[in-house]
Coordinates of C-alpha atoms and ligand atoms in Angstrom, one line a residue:
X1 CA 12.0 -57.6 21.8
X2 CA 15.2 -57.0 19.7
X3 CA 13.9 -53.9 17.9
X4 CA 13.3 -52.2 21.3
X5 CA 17.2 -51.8 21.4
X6 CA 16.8 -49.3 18.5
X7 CA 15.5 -46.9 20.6
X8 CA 17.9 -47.7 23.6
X9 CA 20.7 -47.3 20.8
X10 CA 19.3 -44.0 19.8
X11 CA 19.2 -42.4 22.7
X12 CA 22.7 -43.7 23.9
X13 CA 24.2 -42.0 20.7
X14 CA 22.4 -39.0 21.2
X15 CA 22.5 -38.5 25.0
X16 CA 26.8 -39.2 25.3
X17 CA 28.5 -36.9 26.4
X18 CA 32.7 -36.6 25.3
X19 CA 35.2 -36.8 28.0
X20 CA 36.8 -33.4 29.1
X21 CA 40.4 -33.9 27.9
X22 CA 42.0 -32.2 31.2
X23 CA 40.2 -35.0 33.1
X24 CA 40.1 -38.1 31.1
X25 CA 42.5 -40.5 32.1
X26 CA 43.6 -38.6 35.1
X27 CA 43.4 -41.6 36.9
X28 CA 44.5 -43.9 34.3
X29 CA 45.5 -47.4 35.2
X30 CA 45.2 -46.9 39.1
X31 CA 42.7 -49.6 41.5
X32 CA 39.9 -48.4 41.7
X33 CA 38.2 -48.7 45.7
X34 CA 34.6 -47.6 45.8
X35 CA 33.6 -46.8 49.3
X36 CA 30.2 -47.3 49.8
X37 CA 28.9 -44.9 52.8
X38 CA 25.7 -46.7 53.7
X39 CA 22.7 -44.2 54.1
X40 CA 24.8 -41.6 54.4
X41 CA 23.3 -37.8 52.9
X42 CA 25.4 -34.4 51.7
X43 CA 23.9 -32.4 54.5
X44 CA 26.6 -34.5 57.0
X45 CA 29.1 -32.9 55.4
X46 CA 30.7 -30.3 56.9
X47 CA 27.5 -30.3 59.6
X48 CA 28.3 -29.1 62.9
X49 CA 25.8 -30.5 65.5
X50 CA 24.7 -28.2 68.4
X51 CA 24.7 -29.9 72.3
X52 CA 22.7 -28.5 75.2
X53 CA 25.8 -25.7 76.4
X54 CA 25.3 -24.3 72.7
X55 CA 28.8 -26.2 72.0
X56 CA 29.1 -27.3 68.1
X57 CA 30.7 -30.6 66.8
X58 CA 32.1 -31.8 63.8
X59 CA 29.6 -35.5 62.6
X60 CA 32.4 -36.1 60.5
X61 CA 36.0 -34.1 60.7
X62 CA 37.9 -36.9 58.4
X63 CA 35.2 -37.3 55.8
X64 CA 35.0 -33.3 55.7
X65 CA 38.8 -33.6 55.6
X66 CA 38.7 -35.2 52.1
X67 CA 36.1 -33.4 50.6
X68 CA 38.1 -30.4 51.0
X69 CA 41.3 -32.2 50.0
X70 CA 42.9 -30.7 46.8
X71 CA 43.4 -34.5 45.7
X72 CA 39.5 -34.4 45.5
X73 CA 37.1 -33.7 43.4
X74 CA 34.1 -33.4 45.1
X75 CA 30.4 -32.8 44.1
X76 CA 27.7 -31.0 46.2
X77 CA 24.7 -31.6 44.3
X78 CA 24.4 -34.7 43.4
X79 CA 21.4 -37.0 43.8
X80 CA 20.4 -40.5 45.1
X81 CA 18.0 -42.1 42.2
X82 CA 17.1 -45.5 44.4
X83 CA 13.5 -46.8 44.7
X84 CA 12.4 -50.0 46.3
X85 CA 15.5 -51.9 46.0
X86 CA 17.8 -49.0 48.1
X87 CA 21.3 -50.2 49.0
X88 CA 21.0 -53.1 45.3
X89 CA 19.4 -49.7 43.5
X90 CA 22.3 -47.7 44.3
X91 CA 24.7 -50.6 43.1
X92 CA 22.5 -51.3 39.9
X93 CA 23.5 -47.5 39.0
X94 CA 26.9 -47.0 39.1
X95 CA 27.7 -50.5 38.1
X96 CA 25.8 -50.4 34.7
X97 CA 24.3 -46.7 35.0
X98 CA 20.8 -48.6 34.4
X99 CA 18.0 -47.6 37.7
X100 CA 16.7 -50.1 40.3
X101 CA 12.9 -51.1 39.0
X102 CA 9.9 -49.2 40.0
X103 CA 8.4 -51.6 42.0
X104 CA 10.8 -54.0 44.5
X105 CA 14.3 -54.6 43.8
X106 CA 16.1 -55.2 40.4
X107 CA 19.0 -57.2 41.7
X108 CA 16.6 -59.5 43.3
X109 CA 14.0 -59.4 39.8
X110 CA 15.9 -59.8 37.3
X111 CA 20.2 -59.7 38.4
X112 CA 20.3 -63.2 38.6
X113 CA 19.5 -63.6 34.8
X114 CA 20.0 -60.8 32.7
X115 CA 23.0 -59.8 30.4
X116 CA 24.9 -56.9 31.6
X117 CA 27.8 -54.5 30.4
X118 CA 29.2 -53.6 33.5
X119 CA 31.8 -51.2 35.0
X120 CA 33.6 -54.7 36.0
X121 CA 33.1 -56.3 32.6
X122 CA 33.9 -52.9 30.6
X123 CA 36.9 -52.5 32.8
X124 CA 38.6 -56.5 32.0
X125 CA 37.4 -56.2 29.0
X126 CA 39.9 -52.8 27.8
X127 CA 42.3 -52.8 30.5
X128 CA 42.8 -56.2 32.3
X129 CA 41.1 -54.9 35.5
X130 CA 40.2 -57.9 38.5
X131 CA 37.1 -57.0 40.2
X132 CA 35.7 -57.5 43.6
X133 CA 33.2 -56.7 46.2
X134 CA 33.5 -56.6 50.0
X135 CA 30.6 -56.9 52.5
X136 CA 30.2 -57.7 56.0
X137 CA 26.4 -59.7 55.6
X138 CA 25.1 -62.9 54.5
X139 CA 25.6 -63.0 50.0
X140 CA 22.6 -63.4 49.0
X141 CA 21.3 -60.6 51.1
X142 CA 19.4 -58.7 48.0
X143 CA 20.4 -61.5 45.6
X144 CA 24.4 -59.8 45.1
X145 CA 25.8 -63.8 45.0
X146 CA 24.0 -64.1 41.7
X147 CA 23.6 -60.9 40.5
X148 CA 27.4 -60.2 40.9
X149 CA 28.4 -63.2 38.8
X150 CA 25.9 -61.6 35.8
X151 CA 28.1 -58.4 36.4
X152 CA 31.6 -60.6 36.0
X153 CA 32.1 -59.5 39.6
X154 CA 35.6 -62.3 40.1
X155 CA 35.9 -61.8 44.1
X156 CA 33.0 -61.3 46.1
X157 CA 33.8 -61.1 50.0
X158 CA 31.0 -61.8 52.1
X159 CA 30.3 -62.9 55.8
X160 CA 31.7 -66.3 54.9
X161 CA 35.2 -64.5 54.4
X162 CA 34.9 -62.3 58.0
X163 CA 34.6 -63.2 61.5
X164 CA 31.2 -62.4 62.5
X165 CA 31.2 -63.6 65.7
X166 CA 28.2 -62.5 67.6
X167 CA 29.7 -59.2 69.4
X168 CA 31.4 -58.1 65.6
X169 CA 28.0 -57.8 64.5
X170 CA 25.2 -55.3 64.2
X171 CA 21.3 -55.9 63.4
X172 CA 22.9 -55.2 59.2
X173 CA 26.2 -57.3 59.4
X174 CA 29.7 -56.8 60.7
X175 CA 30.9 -53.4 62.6
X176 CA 32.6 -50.7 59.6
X177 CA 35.7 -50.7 61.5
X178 CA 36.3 -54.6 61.9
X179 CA 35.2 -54.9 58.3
X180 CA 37.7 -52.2 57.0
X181 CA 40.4 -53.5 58.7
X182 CA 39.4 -57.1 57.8
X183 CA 39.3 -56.3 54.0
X184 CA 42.4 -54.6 53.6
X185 CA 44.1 -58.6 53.3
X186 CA 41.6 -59.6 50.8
X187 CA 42.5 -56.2 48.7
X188 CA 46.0 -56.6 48.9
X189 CA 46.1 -59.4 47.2
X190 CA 43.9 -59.1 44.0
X191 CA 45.9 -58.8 41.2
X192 CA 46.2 -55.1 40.0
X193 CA 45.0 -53.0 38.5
X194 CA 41.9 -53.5 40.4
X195 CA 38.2 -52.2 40.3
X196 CA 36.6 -53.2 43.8
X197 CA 33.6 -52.0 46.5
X198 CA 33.2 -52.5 49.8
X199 CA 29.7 -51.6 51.2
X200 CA 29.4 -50.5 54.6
X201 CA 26.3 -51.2 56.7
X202 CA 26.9 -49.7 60.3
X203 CA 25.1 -46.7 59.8
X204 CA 21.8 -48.3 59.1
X205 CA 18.4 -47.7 60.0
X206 CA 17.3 -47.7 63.1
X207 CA 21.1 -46.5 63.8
X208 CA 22.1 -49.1 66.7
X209 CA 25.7 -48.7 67.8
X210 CA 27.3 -50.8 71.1
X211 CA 28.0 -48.8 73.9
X212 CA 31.8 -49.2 73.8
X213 CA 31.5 -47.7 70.4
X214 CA 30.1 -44.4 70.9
X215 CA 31.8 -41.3 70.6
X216 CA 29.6 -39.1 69.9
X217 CA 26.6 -37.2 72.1
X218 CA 23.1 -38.0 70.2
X219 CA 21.5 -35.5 69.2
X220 CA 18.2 -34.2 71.1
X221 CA 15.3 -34.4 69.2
X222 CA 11.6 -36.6 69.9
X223 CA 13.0 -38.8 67.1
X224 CA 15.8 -41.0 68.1
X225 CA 16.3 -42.4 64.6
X226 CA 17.5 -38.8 64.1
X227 CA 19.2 -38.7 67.4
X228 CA 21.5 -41.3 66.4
X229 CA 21.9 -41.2 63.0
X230 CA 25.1 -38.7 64.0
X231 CA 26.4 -41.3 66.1
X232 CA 26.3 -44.0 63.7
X233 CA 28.1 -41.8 61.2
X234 CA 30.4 -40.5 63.5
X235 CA 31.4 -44.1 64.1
X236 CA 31.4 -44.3 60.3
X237 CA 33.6 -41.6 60.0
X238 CA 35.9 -42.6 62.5
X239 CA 36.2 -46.1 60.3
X240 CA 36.7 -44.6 57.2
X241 CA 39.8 -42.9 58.5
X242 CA 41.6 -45.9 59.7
X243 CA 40.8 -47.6 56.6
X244 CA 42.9 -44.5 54.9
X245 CA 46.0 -45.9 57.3
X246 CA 45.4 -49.2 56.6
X247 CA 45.7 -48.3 52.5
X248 CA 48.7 -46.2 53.0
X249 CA 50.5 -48.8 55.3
X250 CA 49.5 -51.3 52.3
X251 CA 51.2 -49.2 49.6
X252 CA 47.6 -49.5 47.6
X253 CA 46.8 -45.7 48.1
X254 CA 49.7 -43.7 45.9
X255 CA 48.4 -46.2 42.8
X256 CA 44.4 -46.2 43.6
X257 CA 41.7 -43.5 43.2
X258 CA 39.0 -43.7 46.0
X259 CA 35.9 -43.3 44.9
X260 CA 33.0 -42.3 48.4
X261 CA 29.3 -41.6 47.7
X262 CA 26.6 -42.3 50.2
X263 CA 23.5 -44.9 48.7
X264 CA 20.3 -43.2 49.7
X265 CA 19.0 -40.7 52.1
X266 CA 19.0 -42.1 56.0
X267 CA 16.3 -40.0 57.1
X268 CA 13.1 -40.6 55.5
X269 CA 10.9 -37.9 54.5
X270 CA 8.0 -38.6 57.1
X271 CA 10.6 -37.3 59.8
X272 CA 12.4 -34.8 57.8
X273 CA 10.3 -32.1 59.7
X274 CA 11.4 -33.4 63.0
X275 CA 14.7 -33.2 61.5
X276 CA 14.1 -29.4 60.2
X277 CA 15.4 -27.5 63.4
X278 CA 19.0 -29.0 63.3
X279 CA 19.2 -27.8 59.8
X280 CA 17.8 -23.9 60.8
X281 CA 14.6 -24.5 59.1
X282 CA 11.1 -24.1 60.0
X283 CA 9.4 -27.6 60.3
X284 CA 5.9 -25.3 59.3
X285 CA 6.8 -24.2 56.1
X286 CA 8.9 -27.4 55.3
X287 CA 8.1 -28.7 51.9
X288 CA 8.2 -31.1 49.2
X289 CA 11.3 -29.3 47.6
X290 CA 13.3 -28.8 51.1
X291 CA 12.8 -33.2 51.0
X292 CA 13.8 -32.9 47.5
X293 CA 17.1 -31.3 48.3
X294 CA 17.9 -33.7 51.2
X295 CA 18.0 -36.4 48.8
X296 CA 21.7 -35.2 48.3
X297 CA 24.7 -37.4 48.9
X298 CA 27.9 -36.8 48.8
X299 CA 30.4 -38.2 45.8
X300 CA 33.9 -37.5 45.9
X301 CA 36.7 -38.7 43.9
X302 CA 40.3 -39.0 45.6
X303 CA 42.8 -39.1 43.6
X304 CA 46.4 -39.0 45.7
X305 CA 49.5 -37.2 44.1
X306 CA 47.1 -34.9 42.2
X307 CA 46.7 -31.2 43.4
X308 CA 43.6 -29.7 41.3
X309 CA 40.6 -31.1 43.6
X310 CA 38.1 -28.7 43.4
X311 CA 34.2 -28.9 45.2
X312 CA 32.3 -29.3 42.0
X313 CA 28.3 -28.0 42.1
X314 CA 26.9 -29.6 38.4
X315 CA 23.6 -31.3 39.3
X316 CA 24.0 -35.0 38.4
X317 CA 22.9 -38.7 40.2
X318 CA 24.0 -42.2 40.6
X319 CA 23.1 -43.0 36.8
X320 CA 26.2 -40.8 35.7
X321 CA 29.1 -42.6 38.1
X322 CA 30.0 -44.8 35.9
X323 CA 30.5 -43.3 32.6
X324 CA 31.9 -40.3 35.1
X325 CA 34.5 -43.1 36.6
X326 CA 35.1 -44.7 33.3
X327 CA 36.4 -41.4 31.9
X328 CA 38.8 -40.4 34.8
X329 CA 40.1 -44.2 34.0
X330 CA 40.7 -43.5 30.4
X331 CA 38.2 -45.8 29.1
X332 CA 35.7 -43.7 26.2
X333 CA 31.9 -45.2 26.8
X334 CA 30.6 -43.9 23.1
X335 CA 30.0 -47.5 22.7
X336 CA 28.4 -48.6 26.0
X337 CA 24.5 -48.4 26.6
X338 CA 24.6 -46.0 29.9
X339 CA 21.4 -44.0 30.8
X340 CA 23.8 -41.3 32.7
X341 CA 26.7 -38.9 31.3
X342 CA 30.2 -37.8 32.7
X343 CA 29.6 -34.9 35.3
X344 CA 32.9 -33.5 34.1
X345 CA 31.9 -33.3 30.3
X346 CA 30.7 -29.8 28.9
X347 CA 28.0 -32.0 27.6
X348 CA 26.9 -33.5 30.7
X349 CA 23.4 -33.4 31.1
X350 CA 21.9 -31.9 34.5
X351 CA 18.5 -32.9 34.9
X352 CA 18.4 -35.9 37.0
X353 CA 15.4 -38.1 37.9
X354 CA 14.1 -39.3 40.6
X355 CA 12.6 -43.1 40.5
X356 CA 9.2 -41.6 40.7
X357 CA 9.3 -39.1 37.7
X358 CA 10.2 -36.3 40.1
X359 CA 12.9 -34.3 38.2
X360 CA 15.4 -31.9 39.7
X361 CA 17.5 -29.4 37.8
X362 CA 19.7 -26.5 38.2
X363 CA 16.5 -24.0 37.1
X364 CA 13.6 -26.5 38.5
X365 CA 12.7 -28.9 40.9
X366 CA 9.2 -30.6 39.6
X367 CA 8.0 -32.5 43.0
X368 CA 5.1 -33.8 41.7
X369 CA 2.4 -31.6 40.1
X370 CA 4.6 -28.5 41.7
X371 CA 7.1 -26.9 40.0
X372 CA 10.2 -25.0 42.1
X373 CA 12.3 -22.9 41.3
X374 CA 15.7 -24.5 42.8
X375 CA 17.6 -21.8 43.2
X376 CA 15.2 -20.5 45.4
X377 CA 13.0 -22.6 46.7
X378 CA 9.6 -20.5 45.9
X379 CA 6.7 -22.5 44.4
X380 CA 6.3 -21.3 41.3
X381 CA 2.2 -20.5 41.9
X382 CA 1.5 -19.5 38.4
X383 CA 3.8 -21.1 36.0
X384 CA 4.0 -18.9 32.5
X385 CA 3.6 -21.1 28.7
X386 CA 7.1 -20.9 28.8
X387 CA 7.6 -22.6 32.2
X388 CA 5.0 -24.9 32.0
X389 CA 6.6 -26.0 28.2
X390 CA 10.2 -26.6 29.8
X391 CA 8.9 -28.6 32.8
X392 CA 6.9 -30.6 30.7
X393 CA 10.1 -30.9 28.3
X394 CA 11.7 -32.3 31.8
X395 CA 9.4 -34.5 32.7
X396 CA 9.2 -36.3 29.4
X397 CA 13.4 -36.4 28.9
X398 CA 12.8 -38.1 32.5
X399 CA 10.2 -40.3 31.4
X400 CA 12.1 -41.4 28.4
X401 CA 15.3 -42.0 30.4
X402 CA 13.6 -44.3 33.3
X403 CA 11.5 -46.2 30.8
X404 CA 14.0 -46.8 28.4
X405 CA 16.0 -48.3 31.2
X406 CA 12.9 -50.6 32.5
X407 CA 12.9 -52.1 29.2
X408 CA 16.7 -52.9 29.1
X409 CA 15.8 -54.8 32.7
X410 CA 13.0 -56.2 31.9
X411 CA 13.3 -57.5 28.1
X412 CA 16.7 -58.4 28.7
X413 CA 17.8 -56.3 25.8
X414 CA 21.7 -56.2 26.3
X415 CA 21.9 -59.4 25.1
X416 CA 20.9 -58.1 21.9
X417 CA 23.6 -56.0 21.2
X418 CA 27.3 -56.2 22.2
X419 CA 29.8 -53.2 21.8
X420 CA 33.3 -54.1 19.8
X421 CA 35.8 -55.2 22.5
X422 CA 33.5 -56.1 24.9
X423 CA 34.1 -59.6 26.5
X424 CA 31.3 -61.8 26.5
X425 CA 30.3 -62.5 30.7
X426 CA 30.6 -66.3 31.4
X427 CA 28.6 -66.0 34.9
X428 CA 28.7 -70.1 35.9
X429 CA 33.1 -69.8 35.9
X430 CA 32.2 -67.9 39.4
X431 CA 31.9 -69.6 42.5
X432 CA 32.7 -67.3 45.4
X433 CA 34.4 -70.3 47.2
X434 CA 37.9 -70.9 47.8
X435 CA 38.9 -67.8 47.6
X436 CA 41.7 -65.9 48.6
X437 CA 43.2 -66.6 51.6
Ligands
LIG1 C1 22.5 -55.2 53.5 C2 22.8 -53.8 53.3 C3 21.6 -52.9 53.5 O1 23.4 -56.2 53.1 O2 23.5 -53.6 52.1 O3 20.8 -52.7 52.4 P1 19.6 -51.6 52.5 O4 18.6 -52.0 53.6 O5 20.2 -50.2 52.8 O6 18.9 -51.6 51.1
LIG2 MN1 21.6 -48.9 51.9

């Protein structure tokens, strides 16, 4: 009930974390374009994939291309924190900084009802922002028609807004490049400054591509959910960099910040040893900390016109994008309920959690009742007092953090408290029809 917001409120206020003054507001006033890389993990990056004449090739030259970009600031060791509710999860994070539910999917539980403070709302709210998402399937695919008016989401794009005539489409909606170069005229014409997503789905599990598509060689393993995941993010890749021409022939690039993270990992654990080779490890002595680690994804912020892009290496997750995103934008969060903190803030704190309780830091990776040291990866087979009293100390901060955030969800406790400025959300003054043309 109400009183549970105390200790929400107390933890807020204790957990924030001030804006570095170099960074905050560096991207002050600009669109905002989130690119959502769908299933899509760090160890892409920069990956060279081996054929059968020993040749190597680049997965993804143009998405390597901005991460090493001065105008970016990119991040190498950050973490996917989805559970059940995977692509919804990741947008539940870095749209309130609040995790996806333990069991199923939060958008689809309880998006449709609850109160929210979102990056959308926040952003009207202090700086007049117009907000919209952009997706290539059916609306209510994982409840987004509702859950996006509770967020004050104004535009949301869906297959009724694309041509998704049978040969556009793949098993999980419209093909990235048709999509990109679809959305481009809906995002041209929101008014600005704008705050906006659009969520790929091409390189999706079981990783189908067409035939005339392909431009990339497989790769050669028993698994061909592995074999193809390169293609399919090659193909990604490949869209991602025309939807860069498209911005710049629009004029939106010089005055946005793009903002590319992947959701959640692609390859799911139970193959991860078939997948071990193509990463030089030994599928024998693969572990629970080398899945760990593969829970990576990338996050990079581009920023054009700015020159002091740097690859970043602080530990962090999903839960800390917004008040991350909200600070490059100029907008303080001491007054918003977030569960994350700003990965550029000397106080940002490093010990991300998993859904399940599992805990990663820069010192320890705690995969269940084994405790790693990360920089390493030895199992630490006979932790001291001291170790054992700092793990635990993790495990309860991570504790305390995902339940905290169950009982905002599930007690609907934001409508309990409202920070000064923040506009109240009307959610029935959406509609999603008649949009704009
Ligand atoms: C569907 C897409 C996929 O619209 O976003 O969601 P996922 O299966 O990755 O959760
Ligand atoms: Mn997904």
């Amino acid at each position: 009930d109400e009183s549970d917001m105390d200790a929400v409120l107390s933890y807020v206020n204790e957990h924030y974390a001030a804006p570095d003054s170099e960074m905050f507001g560096i991207a002050e006033d600009r669109n905002v374009i989130y690119l959502h890389l769908e299933s899509f993990q760090q160890f892409l990056i920069d990956y060279q994939l081996e054929d059968e004449n020993g040749e190597l090739h680049e997965v993804t030259p143009f998405l390597n291309s901005i991460f090493h970009d001065q105008q970016t600031q990119s991040f190498t060791n950050i973490f996917h924190q989805v559970g059940q509710g995977k692509t919804s999860d990741s947008e539940m994070l870095l749209e309130n900084s609040l995790f996806g539910l333990p069991q199923g999917g939060a958008f689809t539980q309880v998006g449709g009802s609850n109160t929210f403070q979102s990056a959308a709302q926040i952003l009207r709210s202090k700086k007049d922002y117009t907000s919209a998402v952009l997706h290539g399937n059916v609306g209510s695919f994982w409840n987004r028609d509702n859950t996006y008016k509770q967020l004050g989401i104004d535009y949301f794009f869906d297959a009724d807004s694309y041509d998704m005539s049978e040969g556009n489409t793949l098993e999980y909606g419209l093909k990235d490049k048709l999509f990109l170069q679809e959305s481009v005229q809906y995002i041209e014409q929101l008014p600005q400054p704008f705050y906006s997503k659009l969520i790929t789905v091409s390189n999706h599990f079981p990783y189908p591509l067409d035939e005339a598509n392909v431009e990339f060689k497989a790769a050669q393993t028993p698994d061909d959910t592995i074999n193809n995941y390169f293609v399919t993010a090659h193909y990604l890749d490949q869209a991602i960099e025309e939807f860069f021409t498209y911005l710049k022939d629009s004029g939106l690039y010089d005055n946005s910040i793009i903002v590319l993270y992947g959701d959640h990992y692609g390859i799911s654990n139970s193959r991860n040893k078939t997948l071990a080779p193509l990463l030089g490890e030994d599928p024998e002595t693969w572990n629970g900390y080398d899945n760990d680690m593969l829970q990576r994804i990338p996050l990079m912020y581009h920023i054009p016109g700015t020159d002091n892009g740097k690859i970043n290496e602080q530990f962090g997750g999903q839960v800390d994008m917004l008040p991350t995103l909200m600070h490059l934008l100029g907008v303080d969060t001491k007054d918003n309920i977030m569960m994350g903190t700003d990965l550029f803030s000397a106080d940002h704190d490093e010990t991300v959690a998993f859904r399940n309780g599992d805990v990663v830091t820069p010192k320890y990776t705690l995969d269940g009742a084994d405790i790693y040291d990360t920089a390493t990866g030895q199992l630490i087979e006979e932790p001291s007092e001291e170790v054992l009293a700092e793990t635990e100390a993790l495990k309860e901060a991570v504790s305390t953090q995902l339940s905290l955030s169950d009982s905002i969800l599930h007690s609907d406790l934001l409508r309990f408290y409202t920070p000064e400025g923040l506009l109240e959300t009307d959610p029935a003054s959406y509609s999603y029809q008649n949009q704009l043309e």
